[in-house]
Amino acid sequence: MATLSQTQSRNTSDQPPSQRAFHVRQAIIYGLLLFGAALVLIPFLWMISTSLKTQDQLFVRTIDFIPNPIVPGNYIEVWERLNSISPGMTIWRILGNTLFITVLAMFGEIFSASLVAYGFSRFKWKGRDALFALMLVTVMIPGIVTRVPGFLIWRQLGLLDTYDPLTWPSLFAWGPIYVFLMRQFFMSIPREIEEAAIIDGANTLQIYVYIMLPLIRPIMLAIAVLSFQGNWNNFQGPLLYLNTPERFPLALALRFFDQSLSREAPQWQYMMALATMMAAPVLAIYFLAQKQFLEGINVGGVKG
Amino acid sequence: MDLSVLNTYLPTLIRYVLVAVALAVIMLIVYRVQLRFGINSEAAAGRALVMPWVIGFLIFNLFTIGASLYLSFTEYNLFRAPEWVGLQNYAELFDVSAAPLESAAQRSSDALPPRHDEIVRVTIGDGGFVLGARESDFWRSMRLTVVYAVVTVPLGLAGALGVALLLNQKVRGVGLWRVLYYLPAVLPAVATALLWRWMFSSTGIVNASLSPFINFFGLSQPQWLSDPSLSPVLFIIISMWGIFGANSVILLAGLKGIPQELYEVADIDGGGEWAKFRYVTVPMLSPSLFYNLVTSLIGALQAFEVAAFIPTPAGAGTFLNWQIYQEAFNFRHMGMASAMAWILLLIIIALTALVFRSSSAWVFYQGARERS
C-alpha cells in the first residue's frame, strides 16, 4: 500500500505527529469496520433472537437480543401449526421437497454449463462468438416476460404442480452467468494439454472426462455452491408452478404461513424460526465453502 | 414411509433422466451430421457441445418471448382461447392524462377525465397539475420501481465502493471481515424480506430504537408499512443492506488487482490521496464498476421478493415485477400482463443500452489503448 509505506518510512524517522495520524487513521478504519459489521449482524441476530421468543416477549418496548426465557420449542411448534391446517406439511416433507428441487437443478446447471462452456471455449467454429454474445444478451430478459408463456406451456403439458418446471430445464444451461464463469476458466487452461491428448488419440469425450473435468474442479465447486444457494432460495419459480401445500419448498412454506396462520395477528416468532431454518443450510455451506463462494463471484467480476 | 410421497418425486426424476439422455443423443446426432457434411471434427464437436443451451434458448427464450409478444396483443383469461385485440392493451396502458388544478384543494378526481386515477400530483402555490391514467396501478408501480432503481443503483454502487475501499486498507483479519460482510447476499431473499417487515412494523425494532429521537423532537412514529409516502424510502433503506455482499466483494477483488506501481508513480508525481483515487483507482476499477452497474440496474428493476412479502399501502404502487405477476396469475389477465412485461423488457433494454453507450467515456480497459 503506497500510503502505508509512506507512513512507515516516516515512522522510522521518528516523527510523532505522523505516527499519531497513523493511529487516528487506524482507529477510524476499525471504527467503520465495526459499524458495518453491526449493520450486517443486527438484523441477522434479531431474526434468530425473535425465533426464540414467546408471543408476549415480541411487543415489549425494550430491545432484548437475548430472550428470557429462551424458547427453542418454536422450531417444532411452527411445524405442528402448519401440519394442523394443512396435513402433510411436515418438516421432513418440506425439507425433502426443497432438497429435491435444489439438488436436481444444481446438477443440471453444473453439468450443462460445463459442457456448453467447453464448446464455447476450447473449439473453433464459425458463429461461436456471435452465439456467445447472444447468450450474454439473454441476461437482460426479465424472467417475468418468459414466465407467462412458460406457465402456459407447462399447463399444456399437464405438468403444473409438479417439480418438472423447476428441475429438468436446468439441463439446458439456463444460467448464462455460470456458462460465462466456466468459459473464463476454460480459457485459462493452456492449449498444449489438449494437443498432447489429441496426439495420443483421445476423443473429445475422453478429453473432457479425463483432462478437463479434473482441471475445472475448483470452478465447478464454486458454481455448485452458488447454484445451491440460488435454487434453495428460489421463490418466483415455485410460486408460479406449485399449488399443493405439501409439495412446497421452504420458501413457499414461509409464504403459506404468512398468508394463513399469520394473517390476522403476525406470529413473528414462528415466521422467524422458519426463516432461520431456511437460512441455516445455506449459511452452513457458505461458512464451509466461503473460498469457493467468493472466488466464483470474482471470476465474473474482475474479467467482466 | 408413505409411498405417496414417492409419487410426486419419481415421475419428475424419470423425466429428468429421459431429458438428459435425449439431449446426449441430440448432441451426438448434431456431431455426426456435421461430419457427414464434411465439417472438421473440431467445429462439429464445438457446435454439438453448445446444443443444450441452443435448444434451451429456442424453447425457453425465443419461443416464449415471441409468444409473450403475441399474447400482449390479445385478451386471454386461460378459460377461452386468446382473442386478438390488436394494440388495445397498450392503448389502455398508455391512456394517460394530465390536467391543471384550479386550486390546491381541488380533488384530483374532479380534474381528471372519468375512470382516470391520480399517479402524481404537484401543487404550486394555489394551483398545480395532476397526472392520471386509466391503469393507474401500473403507473404507480412504474413510479416506485423507477425511483427505486434510479436512487438505489448509484447509491448502492457508491456504498459498495466505500466498503471495498475500507476492506482494502491494511486491516487485520481481512478474510474474516469479508466473510461477515458477504452475509447479506447469502441469506434467502424471502427470509430477509419478512425480517424487514418485522423490523419496520409499527412496534418493531426500528421504531423502538428511533423512539428516543422521536420523543425528543416531538415527532410522530413513522408508519413505514402503511404510509404511502414512506414506501419508496423503506425499500431504499432495505436495499442499502445489499451494499455489503456481492458488489463490494467484486470491487475488492478489482482493487487488489490494481498494480502498486501506479500508486508509486502517483507518489513520485506528488499526487495526494484524492488524486490517487480519482486518477488511478477509479479508472483502473471502472470495468468492475461497469459490471456492477449493469447487474445491479437489471436486478433493481426486477425486485420481486421484497414486493411479495412487504405489501405496500394503497396508492403507493408496488414493484413492476410483482405487479405483472399479480396481473397474470391473480387476475388472469394474461394479455395485459404480457404487454406490461414487454414494457418492462423495453425499459431494461433501453437503460442497459444507455449504460453501455456511456461506458466508452468512462470505462477504461487495460490494453485497449494500444489498439486505438
Coordinates of C-alpha atoms in Angstrom, one line a residue, chain A residues 1-4 25-26 29-30 32-34 36-37 39-41 43-44 46-47 50 58-59 63 93 96-97 100 104 107-108 115-116 118-120 123-126 131 134-135 138 140-146 148-149 151-153 155 159 163-164 167-169 171-173 191 204 229 233 235-236 239-240 247 254-255 258 268 271-272 275 278-279 282-283 286-287 290 293-294 297-298 300-302, chain B residues 5 8-9 12-13 15-16 19-20 23 27 42-43 45-47 49-50 52-57 60-61 63-65 67-68 71 76 78 166-172 177-188 190-191 194-199 203 205 208-209 241 244 249-250 253 260 263 267 273 276 288 291 298 302 304-305 308-309 321-322 324-325 328-329 334 338 341 344-345 348 352:
Chain A
M1 CA 0.0 0.0 0.0
A2 CA 1.5 3.2 -1.1
T3 CA 0.1 5.3 1.7
L4 CA 1.2 2.8 4.3
R25 CA -6.5 6.7 10.7
Q26 CA -6.4 3.1 12.0
I29 CA -10.8 2.4 9.8
Y30 CA -11.6 -0.1 12.6
L32 CA -16.0 2.0 10.4
L33 CA -15.4 -1.7 10.1
L34 CA -17.2 -2.4 13.4
G36 CA -20.5 -2.0 9.1
A37 CA -20.4 -5.3 11.0
L39 CA -25.3 -3.1 10.4
V40 CA -24.9 -6.6 8.9
L41 CA -25.3 -8.5 12.1
P43 CA -30.9 -7.7 11.6
F44 CA -29.4 -11.2 11.4
W46 CA -32.7 -10.1 15.5
M47 CA -34.1 -12.8 13.3
T50 CA -37.1 -13.4 17.6
L58 CA -42.4 -9.8 21.0
F59 CA -44.0 -6.5 21.5
I63 CA -35.0 -4.3 22.8
R93 CA -41.6 -33.4 3.6
G96 CA -37.2 -33.1 1.2
N97 CA -39.1 -31.0 -1.4
F100 CA -35.1 -32.5 -4.3
L104 CA -31.7 -31.8 -9.4
F107 CA -26.6 -30.9 -11.0
G108 CA -28.4 -29.9 -14.2
L115 CA -20.4 -28.8 -21.5
V116 CA -21.7 -25.6 -23.1
Y118 CA -16.4 -26.2 -23.1
G119 CA -17.9 -25.9 -26.5
F120 CA -17.7 -22.1 -26.4
F123 CA -13.2 -25.3 -30.0
K124 CA -13.0 -23.0 -33.0
W125 CA -16.2 -22.9 -35.1
K126 CA -17.9 -20.4 -37.3
L131 CA -23.8 -17.1 -30.4
L134 CA -26.4 -13.7 -27.9
M135 CA -26.2 -15.8 -24.7
T138 CA -30.3 -13.0 -22.6
M140 CA -31.2 -8.8 -19.7
I141 CA -34.5 -10.5 -20.4
P142 CA -36.6 -10.2 -17.2
G143 CA -37.9 -13.6 -16.1
I144 CA -41.5 -12.3 -15.9
V145 CA -41.6 -11.9 -19.7
T146 CA -41.0 -15.6 -20.4
V148 CA -46.4 -16.1 -18.7
P149 CA -46.0 -18.2 -21.9
F151 CA -46.7 -21.2 -17.5
L152 CA -49.0 -21.8 -20.5
I153 CA -46.6 -24.4 -21.9
R155 CA -50.1 -26.1 -18.3
L159 CA -47.0 -30.6 -15.6
Y163 CA -41.4 -30.4 -9.9
D164 CA -40.7 -30.6 -13.6
T167 CA -35.8 -29.2 -12.3
W168 CA -35.0 -30.6 -15.7
P169 CA -35.0 -27.3 -17.7
L171 CA -30.2 -29.3 -18.2
F172 CA -30.5 -26.7 -20.9
A173 CA -27.9 -24.4 -19.3
R191 CA -3.9 -25.4 -25.2
T204 CA -13.5 -35.2 -27.3
Q229 CA -27.8 -21.1 -2.8
N233 CA -33.5 -19.6 -2.1
F235 CA -39.1 -18.2 -4.8
Q236 CA -40.6 -17.0 -8.1
L239 CA -44.7 -19.7 -6.5
L240 CA -45.8 -19.9 -10.1
R247 CA -45.3 -30.1 -2.3
L254 CA -42.9 -19.4 4.7
R255 CA -45.3 -17.6 2.5
D258 CA -47.5 -15.7 6.5
W268 CA -43.2 -13.4 14.2
M271 CA -42.0 -17.0 11.0
M272 CA -38.5 -16.1 12.1
A275 CA -36.7 -18.1 8.1
M278 CA -34.4 -21.8 5.7
A279 CA -31.2 -19.8 6.0
V282 CA -27.1 -22.0 3.1
L283 CA -25.2 -20.3 5.9
Y286 CA -21.3 -20.6 3.0
F287 CA -19.0 -20.9 6.1
Q290 CA -16.5 -19.4 1.6
F293 CA -18.2 -18.7 -2.9
L294 CA -16.1 -15.6 -3.1
I297 CA -18.2 -14.2 -7.8
N298 CA -14.8 -12.8 -8.5
G300 CA -17.1 -13.0 -13.2
G301 CA -16.5 -9.6 -11.7
V302 CA -12.9 -8.9 -12.5
Chain B
V5 CA -44.6 -39.1 -1.4
T8 CA -44.5 -36.7 -6.6
Y9 CA -40.7 -37.2 -6.9
T12 CA -40.1 -36.0 -12.3
L13 CA -36.9 -37.9 -11.7
R15 CA -38.4 -37.4 -16.9
Y16 CA -35.2 -35.7 -15.8
V19 CA -34.4 -35.4 -21.0
A20 CA -30.7 -35.8 -20.1
L23 CA -30.0 -34.3 -25.0
M27 CA -25.6 -33.8 -29.3
E42 CA -13.3 -29.7 -34.0
A43 CA -16.0 -27.4 -35.3
A45 CA -17.7 -31.1 -31.6
G46 CA -17.9 -27.4 -30.5
R47 CA -21.3 -27.0 -32.1
L49 CA -21.4 -29.2 -27.1
V50 CA -23.4 -26.0 -27.1
P52 CA -28.1 -27.9 -24.7
W53 CA -28.0 -24.1 -24.5
V54 CA -29.2 -23.6 -28.1
I55 CA -32.2 -25.8 -27.6
G56 CA -33.0 -24.2 -24.3
F57 CA -32.7 -20.8 -25.9
F60 CA -37.4 -21.1 -23.2
N61 CA -36.3 -17.8 -24.6
F63 CA -40.3 -19.1 -28.4
T64 CA -41.6 -17.7 -25.1
I65 CA -40.6 -14.2 -25.9
A67 CA -45.4 -16.0 -27.5
S68 CA -45.3 -13.2 -25.0
L71 CA -50.2 -12.6 -26.1
Y76 CA -56.7 -14.1 -22.6
L78 CA -56.9 -19.0 -19.6
L166 CA -12.4 0.0 3.7
L167 CA -11.6 -3.7 3.3
N168 CA -8.7 -2.8 1.1
Q169 CA -6.9 -0.9 3.9
K170 CA -4.3 -2.9 5.7
V171 CA -6.6 -4.4 8.3
R172 CA -6.1 -7.4 10.4
W177 CA -14.4 -9.1 7.7
R178 CA -15.1 -10.1 4.1
V179 CA -16.9 -13.3 5.2
L180 CA -19.0 -11.3 7.6
Y181 CA -19.8 -8.5 5.0
Y182 CA -20.9 -11.0 2.4
L183 CA -23.5 -12.4 4.8
P184 CA -26.5 -10.4 3.5
A185 CA -26.0 -11.8 0.0
V186 CA -26.2 -15.4 1.3
L187 CA -29.4 -15.2 3.2
P188 CA -32.6 -16.1 1.3
V190 CA -37.7 -14.3 1.3
A191 CA -36.3 -14.7 4.8
L194 CA -40.0 -11.0 6.0
L195 CA -37.4 -9.9 8.6
W196 CA -37.5 -6.4 7.3
R197 CA -41.3 -6.3 7.5
W198 CA -41.0 -7.4 11.1
M199 CA -38.3 -4.9 11.9
T203 CA -43.9 -2.0 17.1
I205 CA -37.1 -2.8 16.5
A208 CA -38.3 1.2 19.1
S209 CA -34.7 2.3 18.6
W241 CA -28.2 -3.6 3.1
F244 CA -22.4 -5.3 1.6
V249 CA -16.6 -8.4 -2.9
I250 CA -16.2 -7.9 -6.7
A253 CA -11.0 -8.1 -5.9
Q260 CA 1.0 -1.0 -6.9
Y263 CA 0.3 4.3 -6.9
D267 CA 3.5 9.3 -5.2
E273 CA -4.9 10.7 -1.7
K276 CA -4.7 8.8 -6.5
S288 CA -15.7 -3.8 -12.3
Y291 CA -20.1 -4.8 -14.4
I298 CA -31.1 -5.1 -14.1
Q302 CA -36.8 -6.8 -11.2
F304 CA -39.7 -9.4 -6.6
E305 CA -39.3 -11.0 -3.1
A308 CA -44.2 -10.3 -2.3
F309 CA -43.5 -10.2 1.4
N321 CA -42.3 -7.4 -11.5
W322 CA -44.8 -8.2 -8.7
I324 CA -47.1 -8.0 -13.5
Y325 CA -47.2 -11.3 -11.6
A328 CA -51.2 -12.5 -14.8
F329 CA -51.8 -15.0 -12.0
M334 CA -52.5 -12.9 -19.4
S338 CA -47.7 -9.7 -21.3
A341 CA -43.9 -7.3 -19.2
L344 CA -40.5 -3.6 -18.6
L345 CA -38.3 -5.5 -21.0
I348 CA -34.4 -2.6 -19.2
T352 CA -28.8 -1.0 -20.3

